[in-house]
Coordinates of C-alpha atoms and ligand atoms in Angstrom, one line a residue:
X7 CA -1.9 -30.0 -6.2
X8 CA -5.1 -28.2 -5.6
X9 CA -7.5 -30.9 -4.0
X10 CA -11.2 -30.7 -2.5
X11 CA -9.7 -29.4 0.5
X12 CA -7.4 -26.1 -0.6
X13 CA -8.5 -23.0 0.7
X14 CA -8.9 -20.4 -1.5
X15 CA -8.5 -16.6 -1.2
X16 CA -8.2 -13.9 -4.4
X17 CA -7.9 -10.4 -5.3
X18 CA -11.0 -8.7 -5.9
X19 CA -11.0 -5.1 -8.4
X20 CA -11.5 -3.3 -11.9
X21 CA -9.4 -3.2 -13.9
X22 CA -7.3 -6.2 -11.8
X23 CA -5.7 -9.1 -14.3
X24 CA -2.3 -6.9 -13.9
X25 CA -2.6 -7.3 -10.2
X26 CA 0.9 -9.1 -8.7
X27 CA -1.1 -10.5 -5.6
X28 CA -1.9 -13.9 -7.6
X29 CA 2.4 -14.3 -8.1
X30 CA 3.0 -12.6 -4.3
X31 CA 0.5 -15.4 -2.2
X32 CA 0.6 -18.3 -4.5
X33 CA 4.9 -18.0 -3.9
X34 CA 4.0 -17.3 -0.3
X35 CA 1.4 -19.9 0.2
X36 CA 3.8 -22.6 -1.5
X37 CA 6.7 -21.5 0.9
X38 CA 4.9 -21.4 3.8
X39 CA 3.7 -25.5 3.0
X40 CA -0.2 -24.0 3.2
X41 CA -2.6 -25.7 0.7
X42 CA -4.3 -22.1 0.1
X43 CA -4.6 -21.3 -3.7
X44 CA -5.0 -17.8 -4.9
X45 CA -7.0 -16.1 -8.0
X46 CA -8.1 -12.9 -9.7
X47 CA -11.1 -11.3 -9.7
X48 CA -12.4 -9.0 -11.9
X49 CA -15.3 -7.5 -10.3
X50 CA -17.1 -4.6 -12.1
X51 CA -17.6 -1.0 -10.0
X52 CA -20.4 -1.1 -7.9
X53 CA -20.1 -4.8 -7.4
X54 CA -17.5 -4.8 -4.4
X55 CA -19.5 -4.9 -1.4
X56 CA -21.8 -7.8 -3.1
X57 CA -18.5 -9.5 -4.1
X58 CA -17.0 -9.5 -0.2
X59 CA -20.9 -10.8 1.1
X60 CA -20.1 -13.5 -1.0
X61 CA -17.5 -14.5 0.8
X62 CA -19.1 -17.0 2.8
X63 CA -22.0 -18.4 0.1
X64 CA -18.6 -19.8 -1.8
X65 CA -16.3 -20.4 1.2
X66 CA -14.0 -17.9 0.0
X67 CA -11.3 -17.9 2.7
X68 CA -10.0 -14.4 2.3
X69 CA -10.1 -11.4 -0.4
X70 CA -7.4 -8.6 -0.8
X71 CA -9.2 -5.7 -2.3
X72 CA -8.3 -2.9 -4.5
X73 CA -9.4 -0.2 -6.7
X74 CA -12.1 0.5 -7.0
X75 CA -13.7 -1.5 -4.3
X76 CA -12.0 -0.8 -1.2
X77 CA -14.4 1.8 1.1
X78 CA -17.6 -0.3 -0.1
X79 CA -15.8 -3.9 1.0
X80 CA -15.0 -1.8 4.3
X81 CA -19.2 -1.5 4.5
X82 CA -19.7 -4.7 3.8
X83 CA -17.6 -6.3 6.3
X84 CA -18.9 -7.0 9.9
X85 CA -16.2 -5.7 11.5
X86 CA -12.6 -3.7 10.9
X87 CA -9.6 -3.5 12.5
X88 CA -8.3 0.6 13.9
X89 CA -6.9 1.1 10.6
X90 CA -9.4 0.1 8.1
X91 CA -12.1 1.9 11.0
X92 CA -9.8 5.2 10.7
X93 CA -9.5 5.2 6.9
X94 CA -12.7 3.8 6.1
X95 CA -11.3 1.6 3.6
X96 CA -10.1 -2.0 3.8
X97 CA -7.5 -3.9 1.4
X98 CA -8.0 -7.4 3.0
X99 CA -11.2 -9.4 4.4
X100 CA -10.4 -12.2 6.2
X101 CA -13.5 -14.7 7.7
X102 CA -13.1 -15.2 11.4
X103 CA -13.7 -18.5 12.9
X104 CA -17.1 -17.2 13.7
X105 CA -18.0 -16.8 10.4
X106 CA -17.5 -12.5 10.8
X107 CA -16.4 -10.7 8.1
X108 CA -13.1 -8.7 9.4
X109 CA -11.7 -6.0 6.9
X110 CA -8.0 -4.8 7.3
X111 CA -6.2 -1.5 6.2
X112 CA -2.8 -2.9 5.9
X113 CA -1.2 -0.1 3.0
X114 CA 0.0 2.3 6.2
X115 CA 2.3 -0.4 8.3
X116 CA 3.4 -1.7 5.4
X117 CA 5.1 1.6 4.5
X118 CA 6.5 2.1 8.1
X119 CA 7.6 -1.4 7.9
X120 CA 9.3 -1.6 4.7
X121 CA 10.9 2.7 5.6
X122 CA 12.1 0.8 8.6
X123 CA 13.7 -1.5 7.1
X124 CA 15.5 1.1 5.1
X125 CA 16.9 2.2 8.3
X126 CA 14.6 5.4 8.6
X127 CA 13.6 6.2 12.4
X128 CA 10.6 7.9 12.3
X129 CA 10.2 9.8 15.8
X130 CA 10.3 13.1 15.6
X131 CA 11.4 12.6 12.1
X132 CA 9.8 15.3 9.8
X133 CA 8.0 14.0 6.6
X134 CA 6.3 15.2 3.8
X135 CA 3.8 13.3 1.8
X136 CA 2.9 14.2 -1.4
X137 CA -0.9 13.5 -2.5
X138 CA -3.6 13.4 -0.7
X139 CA -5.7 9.9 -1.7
X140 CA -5.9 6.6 -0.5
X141 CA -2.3 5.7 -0.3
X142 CA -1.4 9.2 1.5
X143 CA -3.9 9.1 4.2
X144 CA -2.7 5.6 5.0
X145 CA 0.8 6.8 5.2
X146 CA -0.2 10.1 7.2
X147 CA -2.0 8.2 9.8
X148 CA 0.7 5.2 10.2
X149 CA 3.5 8.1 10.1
X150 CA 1.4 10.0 12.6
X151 CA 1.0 6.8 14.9
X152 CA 5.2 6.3 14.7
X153 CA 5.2 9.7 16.4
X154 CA 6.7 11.5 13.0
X155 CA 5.9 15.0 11.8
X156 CA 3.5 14.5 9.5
X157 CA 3.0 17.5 6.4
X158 CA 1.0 16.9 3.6
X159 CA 0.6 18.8 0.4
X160 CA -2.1 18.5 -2.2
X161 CA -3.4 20.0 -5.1
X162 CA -6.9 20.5 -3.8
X163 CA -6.8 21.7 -0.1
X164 CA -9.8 19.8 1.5
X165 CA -7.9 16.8 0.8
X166 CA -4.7 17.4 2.0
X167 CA -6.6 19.2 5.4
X168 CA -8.8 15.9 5.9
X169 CA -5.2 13.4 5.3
X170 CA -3.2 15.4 7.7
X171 CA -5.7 15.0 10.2
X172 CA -5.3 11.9 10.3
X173 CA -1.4 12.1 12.1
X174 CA -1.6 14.4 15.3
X175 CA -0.4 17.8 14.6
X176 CA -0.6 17.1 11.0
X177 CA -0.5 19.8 9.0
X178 CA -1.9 20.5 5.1
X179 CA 1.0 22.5 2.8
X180 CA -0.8 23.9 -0.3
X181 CA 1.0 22.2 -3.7
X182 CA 2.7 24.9 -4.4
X183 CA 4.4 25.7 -1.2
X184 CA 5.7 21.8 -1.4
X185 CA 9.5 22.9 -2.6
X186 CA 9.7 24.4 0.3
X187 CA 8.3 21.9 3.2
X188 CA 10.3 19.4 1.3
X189 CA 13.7 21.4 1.7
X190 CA 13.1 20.9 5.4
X191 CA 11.9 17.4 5.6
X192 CA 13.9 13.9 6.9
X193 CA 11.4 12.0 4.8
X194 CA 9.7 13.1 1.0
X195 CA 7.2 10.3 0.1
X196 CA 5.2 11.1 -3.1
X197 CA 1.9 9.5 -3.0
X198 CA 0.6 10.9 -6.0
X199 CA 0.8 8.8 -9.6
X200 CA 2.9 11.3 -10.8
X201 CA 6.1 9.6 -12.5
X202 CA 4.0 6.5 -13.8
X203 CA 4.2 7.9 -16.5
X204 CA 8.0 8.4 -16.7
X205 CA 7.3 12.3 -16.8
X206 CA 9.0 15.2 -13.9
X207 CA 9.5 14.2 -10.8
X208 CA 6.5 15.8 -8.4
X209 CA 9.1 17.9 -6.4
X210 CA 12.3 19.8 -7.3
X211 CA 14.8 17.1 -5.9
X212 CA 17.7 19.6 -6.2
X213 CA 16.0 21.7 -3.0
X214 CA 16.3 18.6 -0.8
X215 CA 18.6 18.8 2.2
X216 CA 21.5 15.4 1.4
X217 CA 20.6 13.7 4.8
X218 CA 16.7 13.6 3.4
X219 CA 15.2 10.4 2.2
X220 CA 13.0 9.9 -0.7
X221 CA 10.2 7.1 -1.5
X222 CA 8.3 7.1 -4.5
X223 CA 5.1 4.5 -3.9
X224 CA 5.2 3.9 -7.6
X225 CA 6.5 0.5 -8.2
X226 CA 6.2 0.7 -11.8
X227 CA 8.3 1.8 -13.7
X228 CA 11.0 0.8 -11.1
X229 CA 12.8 3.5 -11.4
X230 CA 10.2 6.7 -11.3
X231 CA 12.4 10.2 -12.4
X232 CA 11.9 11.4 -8.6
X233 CA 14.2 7.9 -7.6
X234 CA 16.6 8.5 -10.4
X235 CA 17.3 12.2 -9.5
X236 CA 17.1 11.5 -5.7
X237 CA 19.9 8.8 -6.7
X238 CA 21.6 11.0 -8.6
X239 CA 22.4 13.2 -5.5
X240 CA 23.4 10.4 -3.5
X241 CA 20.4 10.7 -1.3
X242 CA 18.8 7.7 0.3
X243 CA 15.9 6.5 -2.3
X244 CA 13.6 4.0 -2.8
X245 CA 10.6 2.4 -4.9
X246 CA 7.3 1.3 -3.5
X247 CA 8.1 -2.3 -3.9
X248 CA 8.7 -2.6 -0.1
X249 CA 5.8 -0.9 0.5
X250 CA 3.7 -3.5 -1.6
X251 CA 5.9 -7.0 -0.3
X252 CA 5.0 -5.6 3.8
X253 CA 0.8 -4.5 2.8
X254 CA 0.6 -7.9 1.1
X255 CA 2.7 -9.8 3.8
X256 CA 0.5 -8.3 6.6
X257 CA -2.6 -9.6 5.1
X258 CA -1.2 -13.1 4.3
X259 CA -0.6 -12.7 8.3
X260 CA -3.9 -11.8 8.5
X261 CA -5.3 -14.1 6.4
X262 CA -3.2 -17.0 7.7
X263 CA -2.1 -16.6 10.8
X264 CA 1.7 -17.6 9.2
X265 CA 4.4 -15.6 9.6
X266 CA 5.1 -14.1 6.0
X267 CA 7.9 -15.5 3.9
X268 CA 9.0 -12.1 3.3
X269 CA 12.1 -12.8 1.1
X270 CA 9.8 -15.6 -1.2
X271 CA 7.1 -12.4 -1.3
X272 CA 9.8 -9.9 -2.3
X273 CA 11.3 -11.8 -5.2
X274 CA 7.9 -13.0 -6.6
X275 CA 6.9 -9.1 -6.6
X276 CA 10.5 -8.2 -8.3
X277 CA 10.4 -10.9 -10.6
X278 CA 7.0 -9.9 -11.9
X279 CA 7.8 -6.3 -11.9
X280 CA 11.0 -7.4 -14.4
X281 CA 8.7 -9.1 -17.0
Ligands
NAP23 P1 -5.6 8.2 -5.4 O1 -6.5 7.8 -4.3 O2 -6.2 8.4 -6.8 O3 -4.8 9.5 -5.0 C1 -3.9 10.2 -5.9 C2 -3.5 11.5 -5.3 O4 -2.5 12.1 -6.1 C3 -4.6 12.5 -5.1 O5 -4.4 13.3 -4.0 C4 -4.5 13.3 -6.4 O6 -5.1 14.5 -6.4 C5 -3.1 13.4 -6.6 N1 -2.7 13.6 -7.9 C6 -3.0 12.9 -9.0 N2 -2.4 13.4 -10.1 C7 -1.8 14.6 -9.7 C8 -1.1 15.6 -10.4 N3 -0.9 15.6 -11.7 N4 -0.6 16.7 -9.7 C9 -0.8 16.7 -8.3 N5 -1.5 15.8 -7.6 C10 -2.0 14.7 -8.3 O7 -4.5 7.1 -5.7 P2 -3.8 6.2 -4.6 O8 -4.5 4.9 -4.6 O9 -3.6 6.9 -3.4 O10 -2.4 5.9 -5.3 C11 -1.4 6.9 -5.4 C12 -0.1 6.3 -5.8 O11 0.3 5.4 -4.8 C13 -0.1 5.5 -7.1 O12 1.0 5.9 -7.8 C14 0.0 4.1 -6.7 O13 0.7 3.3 -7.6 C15 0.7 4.2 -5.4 N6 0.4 3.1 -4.4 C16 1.4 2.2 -4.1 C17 1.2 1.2 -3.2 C18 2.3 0.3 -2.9 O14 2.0 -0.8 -2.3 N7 3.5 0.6 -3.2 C19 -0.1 1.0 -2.7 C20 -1.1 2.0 -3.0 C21 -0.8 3.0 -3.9 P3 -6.7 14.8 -6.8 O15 -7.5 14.2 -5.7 O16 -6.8 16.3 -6.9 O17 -6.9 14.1 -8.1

């Protein structure tokens, strides 16, 4: 029962009624015996960092963030953990007990957690990300920081130059030399939206070596055409699902300081993606 007492915390972005963070926490919140409650917000462009100063005015006790808000909630928080710092974007804002604004990047440990959990060691490992936005540069830097190779190839070179970077020894493949760094690669992560569509899959999966391991960070459709033909070969394959239950189970840890229900957080994210 939501009371004068329950906490509240919410989803903040444009366009974000789709959003499955409002099935995710509420599941988690409920599970974890918390009497937090958990809403979307649609908040128009150029209304994010006004939305996250708000924060305390309504006693909000946390906000995930996400398109198109998340580098102007990072300058409206008061302070930012290494990952939002590094990326310059945040996807959580928690209120310390100080009253301090604290904006998390959580999208890049979510990755390595839920990869991990796949069984992939990521040491030495090469790995080739596809894309160059905000989901890449959060995998390129958490990749980088699990002391794997980190390549990444773009369509526009600045971009893929500036996401690399962000791993040491990272290094920017143009797009159309990607076949090619993939053939070599332990890891193939496409990062792009490419396959939301059901069309190709971004990379010729046929040139892959059959020890390589492919995850697509689309989670909708389920099954993108660079899972199905990675599947097809029998190579190791998987959906961005994990990559969404770990980001959103970090900030409920963040948020909370709960561990997360991770199985409750999994099935609420699967059930919503089936409907
Ligand atoms: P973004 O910031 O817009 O970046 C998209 C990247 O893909 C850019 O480098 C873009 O290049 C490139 N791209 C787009 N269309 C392309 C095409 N036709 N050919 C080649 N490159 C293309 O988006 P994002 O937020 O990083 O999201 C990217 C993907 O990650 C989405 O599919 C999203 O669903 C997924 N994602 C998943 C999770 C999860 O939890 N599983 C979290 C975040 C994002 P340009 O800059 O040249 O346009």
């Amino acid at each position: 029962m939501i009371t004068g007492a329950t906490r509240l915390a919410g989803v903040i972005g444009d366009p974000v009624r789709h959003s499955r963070s409002p099935m995710i926490f509420n599941a988690a919140f409920a599970a974890a015996g918390l009497d937090w409650v958990y809403v979307a917000f649609p908040v128009a462009e150029g209304n994010g960092a006004d939305a996250v100063r708000a924060m305390p005015l309504l006693d909000i006790a946390a906000l995930n963030v996400t398109m198109p808000h998340k580098a102007a909630a990072a300058s409206a928080c008061d302070l930012l953990g290494p990952d939002a710092a590094a990326l310059g974007v945040v996807n959580a804002v928690v209120r310390e007990a100080d009253g301090r604004l604290r904006g998390e990047a959580t999208d890049g440990l979510g990755f390595v957690r839920a990869t991990r959990e796949l069984g992939f060691e990521f040491s030495g490992a090469s790995v080739v990300v596809l894309g160059a936005g905000g989901a890449a540069r959060a995998i390129a830097r958490a990749l980088g920081a699990e002391g794997a190779r980190v390549s990444v190839a773009a369509r526009r070179t600045d971009t893929a130059v500036a996401a690399a970077a962000l791993a040491p020894g990272g290094v920017a493949v143009d797009w159309s030399d990607r076949n090619a760094a993939a053939a070599e690669a332990q890891l193939v992560v496409n990062a792009t939206p490419i396959g939301m569509e059901g069309e190709v899959a971004p990379i010729d999966v046929a040139q892959l070596a059959q020890h390589a391991m492919v995850i697509d960070t689309i989670y909708h459709p389920e099954t993108t055409p660079l899972v199905a033909q990675a599947t097809a070969r029998g190579l190791r394959a998987a959906n961005g699902i994990g990559m969404l239950v770990h980001q959103a189970a970090l900030a409920f840890e963040h948020f909370t300081g709960h561990d997360a229900p991770l199985d409750v957080m999994r099935w609420a994210a699967l059930d919503r993606a089936e409907a």
